[in-house]
JSON list of C-alpha atoms in Angstrom, two decimals:
[
{"chain": "A", "resi": 1, "resn": "MET", "atom": "CA", "xyz": [26.47, 12.56, -0.86]},
{"chain": "A", "resi": 2, "resn": "SER", "atom": "CA", "xyz": [22.86, 12.65, 0.30]},
{"chain": "A", "resi": 3, "resn": "ASN", "atom": "CA", "xyz": [21.90, 14.34, 3.56]},
{"chain": "A", "resi": 4, "resn": "GLU", "atom": "CA", "xyz": [20.85, 10.94, 4.87]},
{"chain": "A", "resi": 5, "resn": "PHE", "atom": "CA", "xyz": [24.50, 9.82, 4.99]},
{"chain": "A", "resi": 6, "resn": "GLN", "atom": "CA", "xyz": [26.27, 13.07, 5.82]},
{"chain": "A", "resi": 7, "resn": "ASP", "atom": "CA", "xyz": [26.72, 12.25, 9.48]},
{"chain": "A", "resi": 8, "resn": "PHE", "atom": "CA", "xyz": [28.36, 8.88, 8.99]},
{"chain": "A", "resi": 9, "resn": "GLN", "atom": "CA", "xyz": [29.72, 9.09, 12.54]},
{"chain": "A", "resi": 10, "resn": "ASP", "atom": "CA", "xyz": [26.24, 8.11, 13.71]},
{"chain": "A", "resi": 11, "resn": "MET", "atom": "CA", "xyz": [25.90, 5.15, 11.35]},
{"chain": "A", "resi": 12, "resn": "GLY", "atom": "CA", "xyz": [26.05, 1.52, 12.32]},
{"chain": "A", "resi": 13, "resn": "PRO", "atom": "CA", "xyz": [28.24, -1.03, 10.54]},
{"chain": "A", "resi": 14, "resn": "VAL", "atom": "CA", "xyz": [27.37, -1.60, 6.88]},
{"chain": "A", "resi": 15, "resn": "ASP", "atom": "CA", "xyz": [27.31, -5.11, 5.40]},
{"chain": "A", "resi": 16, "resn": "TYR", "atom": "CA", "xyz": [26.46, -6.63, 2.06]},
{"chain": "A", "resi": 17, "resn": "LEU", "atom": "CA", "xyz": [25.02, -9.93, 0.90]},
{"chain": "A", "resi": 18, "resn": "VAL", "atom": "CA", "xyz": [24.92, -11.59, -2.51]},
{"chain": "A", "resi": 19, "resn": "ILE", "atom": "CA", "xyz": [22.08, -14.12, -2.56]},
{"chain": "A", "resi": 20, "resn": "GLU", "atom": "CA", "xyz": [22.07, -16.50, -5.54]},
{"chain": "A", "resi": 21, "resn": "PHE", "atom": "CA", "xyz": [18.86, -17.82, -7.06]},
{"chain": "A", "resi": 22, "resn": "PRO", "atom": "CA", "xyz": [19.54, -20.94, -9.15]},
{"chain": "A", "resi": 23, "resn": "GLY", "atom": "CA", "xyz": [17.85, -20.91, -12.53]},
{"chain": "A", "resi": 24, "resn": "ASN", "atom": "CA", "xyz": [16.69, -17.32, -11.96]},
{"chain": "A", "resi": 25, "resn": "ARG", "atom": "CA", "xyz": [13.87, -18.64, -9.72]},
{"chain": "A", "resi": 26, "resn": "MET", "atom": "CA", "xyz": [13.02, -15.96, -7.18]},
{"chain": "A", "resi": 27, "resn": "THR", "atom": "CA", "xyz": [10.01, -16.86, -5.07]},
{"chain": "A", "resi": 28, "resn": "GLY", "atom": "CA", "xyz": [10.05, -13.89, -2.74]},
{"chain": "A", "resi": 29, "resn": "LYS", "atom": "CA", "xyz": [10.29, -16.12, 0.31]},
{"chain": "A", "resi": 30, "resn": "GLY", "atom": "CA", "xyz": [12.20, -14.29, 2.98]},
{"chain": "A", "resi": 31, "resn": "MET", "atom": "CA", "xyz": [11.29, -10.83, 1.70]},
{"chain": "A", "resi": 32, "resn": "SER", "atom": "CA", "xyz": [8.65, -10.37, 4.38]},
{"chain": "A", "resi": 33, "resn": "LEU", "atom": "CA", "xyz": [11.30, -11.17, 7.00]},
{"chain": "A", "resi": 34, "resn": "LEU", "atom": "CA", "xyz": [13.61, -8.56, 5.50]},
{"chain": "A", "resi": 35, "resn": "LEU", "atom": "CA", "xyz": [10.80, -6.00, 5.61]},
{"chain": "A", "resi": 36, "resn": "ASP", "atom": "CA", "xyz": [10.16, -6.91, 9.24]},
{"chain": "A", "resi": 37, "resn": "LEU", "atom": "CA", "xyz": [13.81, -6.17, 10.10]},
{"chain": "A", "resi": 38, "resn": "VAL", "atom": "CA", "xyz": [13.45, -2.78, 8.40]},
{"chain": "A", "resi": 39, "resn": "ASP", "atom": "CA", "xyz": [10.12, -2.03, 10.11]},
{"chain": "A", "resi": 40, "resn": "ARG", "atom": "CA", "xyz": [11.58, -2.87, 13.53]},
{"chain": "A", "resi": 41, "resn": "GLY", "atom": "CA", "xyz": [14.59, -0.58, 12.97]},
{"chain": "A", "resi": 42, "resn": "ILE", "atom": "CA", "xyz": [17.13, -3.39, 13.06]},
{"chain": "A", "resi": 43, "resn": "VAL", "atom": "CA", "xyz": [18.53, -2.74, 9.57]},
{"chain": "A", "resi": 44, "resn": "ARG", "atom": "CA", "xyz": [18.25, -0.02, 6.96]},
{"chain": "A", "resi": 45, "resn": "ILE", "atom": "CA", "xyz": [18.50, -1.00, 3.31]},
{"chain": "A", "resi": 46, "resn": "LEU", "atom": "CA", "xyz": [20.99, 1.22, 1.53]},
{"chain": "A", "resi": 47, "resn": "ASP", "atom": "CA", "xyz": [21.04, -0.60, -1.81]},
{"chain": "A", "resi": 48, "resn": "PHE", "atom": "CA", "xyz": [19.11, -3.55, -3.16]},
{"chain": "A", "resi": 49, "resn": "THR", "atom": "CA", "xyz": [19.55, -4.59, -6.74]},
{"chain": "A", "resi": 50, "resn": "PHE", "atom": "CA", "xyz": [19.39, -7.75, -8.79]},
{"chain": "A", "resi": 51, "resn": "VAL", "atom": "CA", "xyz": [21.78, -9.13, -11.38]},
{"chain": "A", "resi": 52, "resn": "ARG", "atom": "CA", "xyz": [21.73, -12.04, -13.79]},
{"chain": "A", "resi": 53, "resn": "LYS", "atom": "CA", "xyz": [24.69, -13.97, -15.13]},
{"chain": "A", "resi": 54, "resn": "ASP", "atom": "CA", "xyz": [24.01, -15.16, -18.65]},
{"chain": "A", "resi": 55, "resn": "THR", "atom": "CA", "xyz": [25.37, -18.43, -19.98]},
{"chain": "A", "resi": 56, "resn": "ASP", "atom": "CA", "xyz": [28.09, -16.49, -21.84]},
{"chain": "A", "resi": 57, "resn": "GLY", "atom": "CA", "xyz": [29.31, -15.12, -18.47]},
{"chain": "A", "resi": 58, "resn": "SER", "atom": "CA", "xyz": [28.08, -11.55, -18.95]},
{"chain": "A", "resi": 59, "resn": "VAL", "atom": "CA", "xyz": [26.46, -9.90, -15.93]},
{"chain": "A", "resi": 60, "resn": "ILE", "atom": "CA", "xyz": [23.53, -7.51, -16.30]},
{"chain": "A", "resi": 61, "resn": "ALA", "atom": "CA", "xyz": [21.55, -5.52, -13.76]},
{"chain": "A", "resi": 62, "resn": "LEU", "atom": "CA", "xyz": [17.84, -6.30, -13.65]},
{"chain": "A", "resi": 63, "resn": "GLU", "atom": "CA", "xyz": [15.00, -3.90, -13.04]},
{"chain": "A", "resi": 64, "resn": "LEU", "atom": "CA", "xyz": [12.66, -4.94, -10.23]},
{"chain": "A", "resi": 65, "resn": "ARG", "atom": "CA", "xyz": [9.76, -5.02, -12.67]},
{"chain": "A", "resi": 66, "resn": "ASP", "atom": "CA", "xyz": [11.69, -7.59, -14.76]},
{"chain": "A", "resi": 67, "resn": "LEU", "atom": "CA", "xyz": [11.55, -10.02, -11.84]},
{"chain": "A", "resi": 68, "resn": "ASP", "atom": "CA", "xyz": [7.78, -10.11, -11.52]},
{"chain": "A", "resi": 69, "resn": "ALA", "atom": "CA", "xyz": [6.81, -11.77, -14.79]},
{"chain": "A", "resi": 70, "resn": "ASP", "atom": "CA", "xyz": [4.04, -13.86, -13.22]},
{"chain": "A", "resi": 71, "resn": "GLY", "atom": "CA", "xyz": [2.69, -11.13, -10.95]},
{"chain": "A", "resi": 72, "resn": "GLU", "atom": "CA", "xyz": [3.29, -13.17, -7.79]},
{"chain": "A", "resi": 73, "resn": "LEU", "atom": "CA", "xyz": [6.61, -11.69, -6.65]},
{"chain": "A", "resi": 74, "resn": "ASP", "atom": "CA", "xyz": [5.95, -8.14, -5.49]},
{"chain": "A", "resi": 75, "resn": "LEU", "atom": "CA", "xyz": [9.23, -6.32, -4.99]},
{"chain": "A", "resi": 76, "resn": "SER", "atom": "CA", "xyz": [7.84, -2.84, -5.58]},
{"chain": "A", "resi": 77, "resn": "VAL", "atom": "CA", "xyz": [8.42, -1.97, -1.93]},
{"chain": "A", "resi": 78, "resn": "PHE", "atom": "CA", "xyz": [12.17, -2.09, -2.66]},
{"chain": "A", "resi": 79, "resn": "GLU", "atom": "CA", "xyz": [12.04, 0.30, -5.62]},
{"chain": "A", "resi": 80, "resn": "GLY", "atom": "CA", "xyz": [14.22, 3.29, -4.96]},
{"chain": "A", "resi": 81, "resn": "SER", "atom": "CA", "xyz": [16.47, 1.37, -2.55]},
{"chain": "A", "resi": 82, "resn": "SER", "atom": "CA", "xyz": [19.61, 2.85, -4.05]},
{"chain": "A", "resi": 83, "resn": "SER", "atom": "CA", "xyz": [22.13, 5.00, -2.24]},
{"chain": "A", "resi": 84, "resn": "GLY", "atom": "CA", "xyz": [24.54, 4.96, -5.16]},
{"chain": "A", "resi": 85, "resn": "LEU", "atom": "CA", "xyz": [27.05, 2.84, -3.24]},
{"chain": "A", "resi": 86, "resn": "LEU", "atom": "CA", "xyz": [26.90, 0.00, -5.77]},
{"chain": "A", "resi": 87, "resn": "GLY", "atom": "CA", "xyz": [28.58, 0.59, -9.10]},
{"chain": "A", "resi": 88, "resn": "GLN", "atom": "CA", "xyz": [28.99, -1.61, -12.17]},
{"chain": "A", "resi": 89, "resn": "ASP", "atom": "CA", "xyz": [32.31, -2.91, -10.79]},
{"chain": "A", "resi": 90, "resn": "ASP", "atom": "CA", "xyz": [30.49, -4.13, -7.67]},
{"chain": "A", "resi": 91, "resn": "LEU", "atom": "CA", "xyz": [27.80, -5.83, -9.74]},
{"chain": "A", "resi": 92, "resn": "ASP", "atom": "CA", "xyz": [30.45, -7.48, -11.94]},
{"chain": "A", "resi": 93, "resn": "GLU", "atom": "CA", "xyz": [32.22, -8.73, -8.81]},
{"chain": "A", "resi": 94, "resn": "ALA", "atom": "CA", "xyz": [28.95, -10.09, -7.41]},
{"chain": "A", "resi": 95, "resn": "GLY", "atom": "CA", "xyz": [28.35, -11.78, -10.76]},
{"chain": "A", "resi": 96, "resn": "MET", "atom": "CA", "xyz": [31.70, -13.57, -10.51]},
{"chain": "A", "resi": 97, "resn": "ALA", "atom": "CA", "xyz": [30.31, -15.51, -7.55]},
{"chain": "A", "resi": 98, "resn": "LEU", "atom": "CA", "xyz": [27.32, -16.71, -9.60]},
{"chain": "A", "resi": 99, "resn": "GLU", "atom": "CA", "xyz": [26.97, -19.76, -11.76]},
{"chain": "A", "resi": 100, "resn": "PRO", "atom": "CA", "xyz": [25.99, -18.96, -15.38]},
{"chain": "A", "resi": 101, "resn": "GLY", "atom": "CA", "xyz": [22.22, -18.96, -15.83]},
{"chain": "A", "resi": 102, "resn": "ASN", "atom": "CA", "xyz": [21.56, -17.80, -12.26]},
{"chain": "A", "resi": 103, "resn": "SER", "atom": "CA", "xyz": [20.57, -14.48, -10.77]},
{"chain": "A", "resi": 104, "resn": "ALA", "atom": "CA", "xyz": [21.24, -12.81, -7.44]},
{"chain": "A", "resi": 105, "resn": "GLY", "atom": "CA", "xyz": [20.03, -10.11, -5.12]},
{"chain": "A", "resi": 106, "resn": "VAL", "atom": "CA", "xyz": [22.77, -7.74, -3.98]},
{"chain": "A", "resi": 107, "resn": "LEU", "atom": "CA", "xyz": [21.84, -6.16, -0.67]},
{"chain": "A", "resi": 108, "resn": "VAL", "atom": "CA", "xyz": [23.78, -3.43, 1.16]},
{"chain": "A", "resi": 109, "resn": "TYR", "atom": "CA", "xyz": [22.39, -2.64, 4.60]},
{"chain": "A", "resi": 110, "resn": "GLU", "atom": "CA", "xyz": [23.22, -0.70, 7.72]},
{"chain": "A", "resi": 111, "resn": "ASN", "atom": "CA", "xyz": [23.04, -2.50, 11.06]},
{"chain": "A", "resi": 112, "resn": "LEU", "atom": "CA", "xyz": [20.96, 0.05, 12.94]},
{"chain": "A", "resi": 113, "resn": "TRP", "atom": "CA", "xyz": [20.98, -2.07, 16.09]},
{"chain": "A", "resi": 114, "resn": "ALA", "atom": "CA", "xyz": [24.74, -1.50, 16.38]},
{"chain": "A", "resi": 115, "resn": "ALA", "atom": "CA", "xyz": [24.72, 2.24, 15.61]},
{"chain": "A", "resi": 116, "resn": "PRO", "atom": "CA", "xyz": [24.75, 3.46, 19.26]},
{"chain": "A", "resi": 117, "resn": "LEU", "atom": "CA", "xyz": [27.70, 1.19, 20.09]},
{"chain": "A", "resi": 118, "resn": "ALA", "atom": "CA", "xyz": [29.58, 2.19, 16.93]},
{"chain": "A", "resi": 119, "resn": "ARG", "atom": "CA", "xyz": [28.97, 5.89, 17.63]},
{"chain": "A", "resi": 120, "resn": "GLU", "atom": "CA", "xyz": [30.31, 5.67, 21.18]},
{"chain": "A", "resi": 121, "resn": "LEU", "atom": "CA", "xyz": [33.34, 3.67, 20.10]},
{"chain": "A", "resi": 122, "resn": "ARG", "atom": "CA", "xyz": [34.15, 6.25, 17.41]},
{"chain": "A", "resi": 123, "resn": "ARG", "atom": "CA", "xyz": [33.79, 9.08, 19.92]},
{"chain": "A", "resi": 124, "resn": "SER", "atom": "CA", "xyz": [36.32, 7.37, 22.19]},
{"chain": "A", "resi": 125, "resn": "GLY", "atom": "CA", "xyz": [38.78, 7.08, 19.30]},
{"chain": "A", "resi": 126, "resn": "ALA", "atom": "CA", "xyz": [38.30, 3.37, 18.67]},
{"chain": "A", "resi": 127, "resn": "GLN", "atom": "CA", "xyz": [38.01, 2.03, 15.16]},
{"chain": "A", "resi": 128, "resn": "LEU", "atom": "CA", "xyz": [37.10, -1.27, 13.61]},
{"chain": "A", "resi": 129, "resn": "VAL", "atom": "CA", "xyz": [40.24, -2.77, 12.10]},
{"chain": "A", "resi": 130, "resn": "ALA", "atom": "CA", "xyz": [38.95, -6.21, 11.11]},
{"chain": "A", "resi": 131, "resn": "GLY", "atom": "CA", "xyz": [35.70, -8.04, 10.75]},
{"chain": "A", "resi": 132, "resn": "GLY", "atom": "CA", "xyz": [34.27, -11.15, 9.22]},
{"chain": "A", "resi": 133, "resn": "ARG", "atom": "CA", "xyz": [31.52, -13.67, 9.19]},
{"chain": "A", "resi": 134, "resn": "ILE", "atom": "CA", "xyz": [31.62, -17.34, 10.12]},
{"chain": "A", "resi": 135, "resn": "PRO", "atom": "CA", "xyz": [29.48, -19.39, 7.72]},
{"chain": "A", "resi": 136, "resn": "VAL", "atom": "CA", "xyz": [26.88, -21.49, 9.53]},
{"chain": "A", "resi": 137, "resn": "GLN", "atom": "CA", "xyz": [28.17, -24.62, 7.80]},
{"chain": "A", "resi": 138, "resn": "ALA", "atom": "CA", "xyz": [31.68, -24.02, 9.22]},
{"chain": "A", "resi": 139, "resn": "LEU", "atom": "CA", "xyz": [30.27, -23.43, 12.70]},
{"chain": "A", "resi": 140, "resn": "LEU", "atom": "CA", "xyz": [28.22, -26.63, 12.58]},
{"chain": "A", "resi": 141, "resn": "ALA", "atom": "CA", "xyz": [31.21, -28.63, 11.28]},
{"chain": "A", "resi": 142, "resn": "SER", "atom": "CA", "xyz": [33.35, -27.29, 14.13]},
{"chain": "A", "resi": 143, "resn": "LEU", "atom": "CA", "xyz": [30.70, -28.18, 16.71]},
{"chain": "A", "resi": 144, "resn": "ASP", "atom": "CA", "xyz": [30.32, -31.66, 15.19]},
{"chain": "A", "resi": 145, "resn": "ALA", "atom": "CA", "xyz": [34.10, -32.18, 15.29]},
{"chain": "A", "resi": 146, "resn": "ALA", "atom": "CA", "xyz": [34.28, -31.08, 18.93]},
{"chain": "A", "resi": 147, "resn": "GLU", "atom": "CA", "xyz": [31.43, -33.42, 19.80]},
{"chain": "A", "resi": 148, "resn": "ALA", "atom": "CA", "xyz": [33.10, -36.33, 17.96]},
{"chain": "A", "resi": 149, "resn": "GLU", "atom": "CA", "xyz": [36.27, -35.76, 19.99]},
{"chain": "A", "resi": 150, "resn": "GLY", "atom": "CA", "xyz": [34.21, -36.23, 23.13]},
{"chain": "A", "resi": 151, "resn": "GLY", "atom": "CA", "xyz": [34.35, -32.57, 24.08]},
{"chain": "A", "resi": 152, "resn": "SER", "atom": "CA", "xyz": [31.39, -30.55, 25.09]},
{"chain": "A", "resi": 153, "resn": "ALA", "atom": "CA", "xyz": [30.32, -27.63, 22.88]},
{"chain": "A", "resi": 154, "resn": "ALA", "atom": "CA", "xyz": [28.55, -26.03, 25.83]},
{"chain": "A", "resi": 155, "resn": "ALA", "atom": "CA", "xyz": [30.61, -23.83, 28.09]}
]
């Protein structure tokens, strides 16, 4: 394990995202926002790789340079973003979520903003036993349903 991760007690929560790009069309939109989060110390990228699911269902990892065929999508800033956390099994699992003919970015990141809280909780003996994410669509549907019932979403 690298020195960077040896004191995991000081780390914040680690999350992952699989972001699908239909038809393998990656425009790079949003990448500047991701870099801004890194620059401001909100997140730290641990792994960032790309995969493609071919029409036969096979999943292959892509090199960053393979994604910049037209010279407009500059992902070179992400080269070397590999902690070794992601293995082929992880990439295959990410590929299962993709439609054939599409590609995806697989991002593993540490929530630096939560590191001080996580550290103090660990020191007190607490541990995270469950977690999850509520999709925005589900949240909006719930709010719409509450509004339709005549309730107020505001507390």
